[in-house]
Amino acid sequence: MKQIAAYIRVSTDEQADKGNSLAEQQERLTAYCRAMGWNDPIIYVDDGYSAKDLRRPAIQRLLDDVKKNKVSVVLTSKLDRFCRNLLDLLQTIDLLEEHDCTYVSATESFDTSTAVGKMVLQLLGAFAEFERERISERVKDNMMSIAKNTDRAITKPCYGYDVVDGRYVINQAEAEYVRKMFDLAEQGHGHRMIAKILNDLGATTKQGKMWEQTNVKRLISNETVAGIMVYNKRKTKNGKIVMRDQEEWIVKEDNHPAIIPKERFEKVKDIMRSRSRANKHADSETYLLTGLLKCKHCGKNMKGSTSRHKTKYNEYTYYRYICSSYVLGYGCKHHAVHRDDLEQVIIDQIKEIASGSTKTLNLSVVSTPSAADEISELKAQLSRADKRMQKQIEAYELDLISAEDLKAARERVETERSAIKEQIKALESRKSDVGAVKQNALQLLPEITGLDRVKSKAALRHLIHDIEIENSSIATITWKA
């Protein structure tokens, strides 16, 4: 025999609202069933869930029972208890009809077994979705205003912080482990190894769980630990979390006490980025330059390749860096350089830099991460200016503006473009600090020339951004300041 299914729901902010409590909903629906001469309903409860989508445990159980033909009527006190997304609502009603099940709203006096009931349902569904979107917009506007104008905490605190009186304060016990993570990253350890070391030390996440490489990576790249608040960074699109354009972010530096100085945060972020280029070979001692080498002919990375040859007299092992494009058969012919020769040349150059040789005056030094980000933002502004000009041209073609308006707009946009281009040119031509490279080389030289090749490899990533190989020789070395 099929059952009557009563679905009740509250979201967190509705717990105390009149007429919305779980007990009141259950009482009302039970009374409705008795008045209709039905059996008492089976109750499905979602406590603390929004109706913006169907990702709610109880409603999923209910729909599973509908698919198994166990339910004849789905009953709620109001439509908005059931669903506030019109598309989800219509698709769910189709599912109910497919399994000979009707939907009834107790207080709105309609059911989907009639044509009028279906029409009213669709109209109410549209209004329910409209109201949800309005609420969402108001909440977003309030949060954006708080983010821009105050230093109040507007998100849950990340590891290393607590929220006290609405503001982020450092949790000293957790902060010690945050500093430990950055120490380990600077020593050349990857996310997985850092997680293992933290677990060995008995550290746990805020939820009391063991550390994994994913949450270590997330924390090390989280600007919050550097005292920076970044809001409006992500959004939900088609059920997936995606990054917003950087121009939409709200960024406030010195928003709260920093656990890690900003300069050190950027440095470690750059170290971990260079490790990602080396992929699974980041901790291998066989090849020191993995992730740093690029083939200038085709632009692809060069990776270590070990070749062993055995004859009846001897056994030979060749260590080479080979262009990945050549390995994959894409036709790059200038593809290999011997490991020992190349690594020795690099180490010799670092010794020259550390000694203060005059040959190092023309070093190629990569822009700092902050300068690179600034250039990227300026280029985005340039693109937006071009789009605005295109819209003005289209408006003129549609007789929406006059030729004089178009001319004024063109002059205004050209002035803006010229100013942006000058800023980009100034940033790109800015002289990097060669002295900083020398200082770093002097500081890192003992590790680079030491016997521990893993430490040597990590130190090289601190010092070198990339190396281009052309005709089996070094074309350029770009250093880090």
CSV table of N, CA and C in Angstrom, one decimal, residues 383-451:
chain,number,residue,atom,x,y,z
A,383,SER,N,41.9,45.5,-22.0
A,383,SER,CA,40.9,44.7,-22.8
A,383,SER,C,39.5,45.3,-22.5
A,384,ARG,N,39.2,45.7,-21.3
A,384,ARG,CA,37.9,46.3,-21.0
A,384,ARG,C,37.7,47.6,-21.7
A,385,ALA,N,38.7,48.4,-21.9
A,385,ALA,CA,38.6,49.6,-22.6
A,385,ALA,C,38.3,49.4,-24.1
A,386,ASP,N,38.9,48.4,-24.6
A,386,ASP,CA,38.7,48.0,-26.0
A,386,ASP,C,37.2,47.6,-26.2
A,387,LYS,N,36.7,46.8,-25.2
A,387,LYS,CA,35.3,46.4,-25.3
A,387,LYS,C,34.3,47.6,-25.2
A,388,ARG,N,34.6,48.6,-24.4
A,388,ARG,CA,33.8,49.8,-24.2
A,388,ARG,C,33.8,50.5,-25.5
A,389,MET,N,34.9,50.6,-26.2
A,389,MET,CA,35.0,51.3,-27.5
A,389,MET,C,34.2,50.6,-28.5
A,390,GLN,N,34.2,49.3,-28.5
A,390,GLN,CA,33.4,48.5,-29.5
A,390,GLN,C,31.9,48.8,-29.3
A,391,LYS,N,31.5,48.9,-28.0
A,391,LYS,CA,30.1,49.1,-27.8
A,391,LYS,C,29.7,50.5,-28.3
A,392,GLN,N,30.6,51.5,-28.1
A,392,GLN,CA,30.3,52.8,-28.7
A,392,GLN,C,30.1,52.8,-30.2
A,393,ILE,N,31.0,52.1,-30.8
A,393,ILE,CA,30.9,51.9,-32.3
A,393,ILE,C,29.6,51.3,-32.7
A,394,GLU,N,29.2,50.2,-32.0
A,394,GLU,CA,27.9,49.6,-32.3
A,394,GLU,C,26.7,50.5,-32.0
A,395,ALA,N,26.8,51.3,-31.0
A,395,ALA,CA,25.7,52.3,-30.7
A,395,ALA,C,25.6,53.3,-31.8
A,396,TYR,N,26.8,53.8,-32.3
A,396,TYR,CA,26.7,54.7,-33.4
A,396,TYR,C,26.1,54.1,-34.7
A,397,GLU,N,26.5,52.8,-35.0
A,397,GLU,CA,25.9,52.2,-36.2
A,397,GLU,C,24.4,52.0,-36.0
A,398,LEU,N,23.9,51.9,-34.8
A,398,LEU,CA,22.4,51.8,-34.6
A,398,LEU,C,21.7,53.1,-34.4
A,399,ASP,N,22.5,54.2,-34.7
A,399,ASP,CA,21.9,55.6,-34.5
A,399,ASP,C,21.5,55.9,-33.1
A,400,LEU,N,22.2,55.3,-32.1
A,400,LEU,CA,21.9,55.6,-30.7
A,400,LEU,C,22.7,56.7,-30.2
A,401,ILE,N,23.8,57.0,-30.8
A,401,ILE,CA,24.6,58.2,-30.5
A,401,ILE,C,25.1,58.9,-31.7
A,402,SER,N,25.5,60.1,-31.6
A,402,SER,CA,25.9,60.9,-32.7
A,402,SER,C,27.4,60.7,-33.0
A,403,ALA,N,27.8,61.3,-34.2
A,403,ALA,CA,29.2,61.2,-34.6
A,403,ALA,C,30.1,61.9,-33.6
A,404,GLU,N,29.6,63.1,-33.0
A,404,GLU,CA,30.3,63.8,-32.0
A,404,GLU,C,30.5,63.0,-30.8
A,405,ASP,N,29.4,62.3,-30.4
A,405,ASP,CA,29.5,61.4,-29.2
A,405,ASP,C,30.6,60.3,-29.4
A,406,LEU,N,30.6,59.8,-30.6
A,406,LEU,CA,31.5,58.7,-30.9
A,406,LEU,C,32.9,59.2,-30.8
A,407,LYS,N,33.2,60.4,-31.4
A,407,LYS,CA,34.5,61.0,-31.4
A,407,LYS,C,35.0,61.3,-30.0
A,408,ALA,N,34.1,61.8,-29.1
A,408,ALA,CA,34.4,62.1,-27.8
A,408,ALA,C,34.8,60.8,-27.0
A,409,ALA,N,34.0,59.8,-27.3
A,409,ALA,CA,34.2,58.5,-26.6
A,409,ALA,C,35.6,57.9,-27.0
A,410,ARG,N,35.9,58.0,-28.4
A,410,ARG,CA,37.1,57.5,-28.9
A,410,ARG,C,38.3,58.2,-28.2
A,411,GLU,N,38.2,59.5,-28.1
A,411,GLU,CA,39.3,60.3,-27.5
A,411,GLU,C,39.5,59.9,-26.0
A,412,ARG,N,38.4,59.7,-25.3
A,412,ARG,CA,38.4,59.4,-23.9
A,412,ARG,C,39.1,58.0,-23.7
A,413,VAL,N,38.7,57.0,-24.6
A,413,VAL,CA,39.2,55.7,-24.5
A,413,VAL,C,40.7,55.6,-24.9
A,414,GLU,N,41.1,56.4,-25.9
A,414,GLU,CA,42.5,56.4,-26.3
A,414,GLU,C,43.4,57.0,-25.3
A,415,THR,N,42.9,58.0,-24.6
A,415,THR,CA,43.6,58.6,-23.5
A,415,THR,C,43.8,57.6,-22.4
A,416,GLU,N,42.8,56.9,-22.1
A,416,GLU,CA,42.9,55.8,-21.0
A,416,GLU,C,43.8,54.7,-21.5
A,417,ARG,N,43.7,54.3,-22.7
A,417,ARG,CA,44.6,53.2,-23.2
A,417,ARG,C,46.1,53.6,-23.2
A,418,SER,N,46.3,54.9,-23.6
A,418,SER,CA,47.7,55.4,-23.6
A,418,SER,C,48.3,55.3,-22.1
A,419,ALA,N,47.5,55.8,-21.2
A,419,ALA,CA,47.9,55.8,-19.8
A,419,ALA,C,48.2,54.4,-19.3
A,420,ILE,N,47.4,53.4,-19.6
A,420,ILE,CA,47.5,52.0,-19.2
A,420,ILE,C,48.8,51.5,-19.8
A,421,LYS,N,49.0,51.7,-21.1
A,421,LYS,CA,50.2,51.2,-21.8
A,421,LYS,C,51.5,51.7,-21.2
A,422,GLU,N,51.4,53.0,-20.8
A,422,GLU,CA,52.6,53.6,-20.2
A,422,GLU,C,52.9,52.9,-18.9
A,423,GLN,N,51.9,52.6,-18.1
A,423,GLN,CA,52.1,51.9,-16.8
A,423,GLN,C,52.7,50.5,-17.1
A,424,ILE,N,52.1,49.8,-18.1
A,424,ILE,CA,52.6,48.4,-18.4
A,424,ILE,C,54.1,48.5,-18.8
A,425,LYS,N,54.4,49.5,-19.7
A,425,LYS,CA,55.8,49.6,-20.2
A,425,LYS,C,56.7,49.9,-19.0
A,426,ALA,N,56.3,50.7,-18.1
A,426,ALA,CA,57.2,51.1,-16.9
A,426,ALA,C,57.4,49.9,-16.0
A,427,LEU,N,56.4,49.0,-15.8
A,427,LEU,CA,56.5,47.9,-15.0
A,427,LEU,C,57.4,46.8,-15.7
A,428,GLU,N,57.2,46.6,-17.0
A,428,GLU,CA,58.0,45.6,-17.7
A,428,GLU,C,59.4,46.0,-17.9
A,429,SER,N,59.7,47.3,-17.9
A,429,SER,CA,61.1,47.7,-18.0
A,429,SER,C,61.8,48.0,-16.7
A,430,ARG,N,61.1,47.8,-15.6
A,430,ARG,CA,61.7,48.1,-14.3
A,430,ARG,C,62.9,47.2,-14.1
A,431,LYS,N,64.0,47.8,-13.6
A,431,LYS,CA,65.2,47.1,-13.4
A,431,LYS,C,65.0,46.2,-12.1
A,432,SER,N,65.3,45.0,-12.2
A,432,SER,CA,65.2,44.1,-11.1
A,432,SER,C,66.4,44.2,-10.2
A,433,ASP,N,66.3,43.8,-9.0
A,433,ASP,CA,67.4,43.9,-8.0
A,433,ASP,C,68.4,42.8,-8.2
A,434,VAL,N,69.5,43.1,-9.0
A,434,VAL,CA,70.5,42.1,-9.2
A,434,VAL,C,71.3,41.8,-7.9
A,435,GLY,N,71.3,42.8,-7.0
A,435,GLY,CA,72.0,42.7,-5.7
A,435,GLY,C,71.3,41.6,-4.9
A,436,ALA,N,70.0,41.6,-5.0
A,436,ALA,CA,69.2,40.6,-4.2
A,436,ALA,C,69.5,39.2,-4.7
A,437,VAL,N,69.7,39.0,-6.1
A,437,VAL,CA,70.1,37.7,-6.6
A,437,VAL,C,71.5,37.3,-6.1
A,438,LYS,N,72.4,38.2,-6.0
A,438,LYS,CA,73.7,37.9,-5.5
A,438,LYS,C,73.6,37.5,-4.1
A,439,GLN,N,72.8,38.2,-3.3
A,439,GLN,CA,72.7,37.9,-1.9
A,439,GLN,C,72.1,36.5,-1.7
A,440,ASN,N,71.1,36.2,-2.5
A,440,ASN,CA,70.4,34.9,-2.4
A,440,ASN,C,71.4,33.8,-2.8
A,441,ALA,N,72.2,34.0,-3.9
A,441,ALA,CA,73.2,33.0,-4.3
A,441,ALA,C,74.2,32.8,-3.2
A,442,LEU,N,74.7,33.8,-2.6
A,442,LEU,CA,75.7,33.6,-1.5
A,442,LEU,C,75.1,32.9,-0.3
A,443,GLN,N,73.8,33.1,0.0
A,443,GLN,CA,73.2,32.5,1.1
A,443,GLN,C,72.9,31.0,0.8
A,444,LEU,N,72.5,30.7,-0.5
A,444,LEU,CA,72.1,29.3,-0.8
A,444,LEU,C,73.2,28.5,-1.3
A,445,LEU,N,74.4,29.1,-1.6
A,445,LEU,CA,75.5,28.3,-2.1
A,445,LEU,C,75.9,27.1,-1.3
A,446,PRO,N,76.0,27.1,0.0
A,446,PRO,CA,76.3,25.9,0.7
A,446,PRO,C,75.4,24.7,0.5
A,447,GLU,N,74.1,25.0,0.4
A,447,GLU,CA,73.1,24.0,0.1
A,447,GLU,C,73.2,23.5,-1.3
A,448,ILE,N,73.4,24.4,-2.3
A,448,ILE,CA,73.5,24.0,-3.7
A,448,ILE,C,74.7,23.1,-4.0
A,449,THR,N,75.8,23.4,-3.3
A,449,THR,CA,77.0,22.6,-3.5
A,449,THR,C,77.2,21.5,-2.5
A,450,GLY,N,76.3,21.3,-1.6
A,450,GLY,CA,76.4,20.3,-0.6
A,450,GLY,C,76.1,18.9,-1.2
A,451,LEU,N,76.2,17.9,-0.4
A,451,LEU,CA,76.1,16.5,-0.8
A,451,LEU,C,74.6,16.1,-0.9
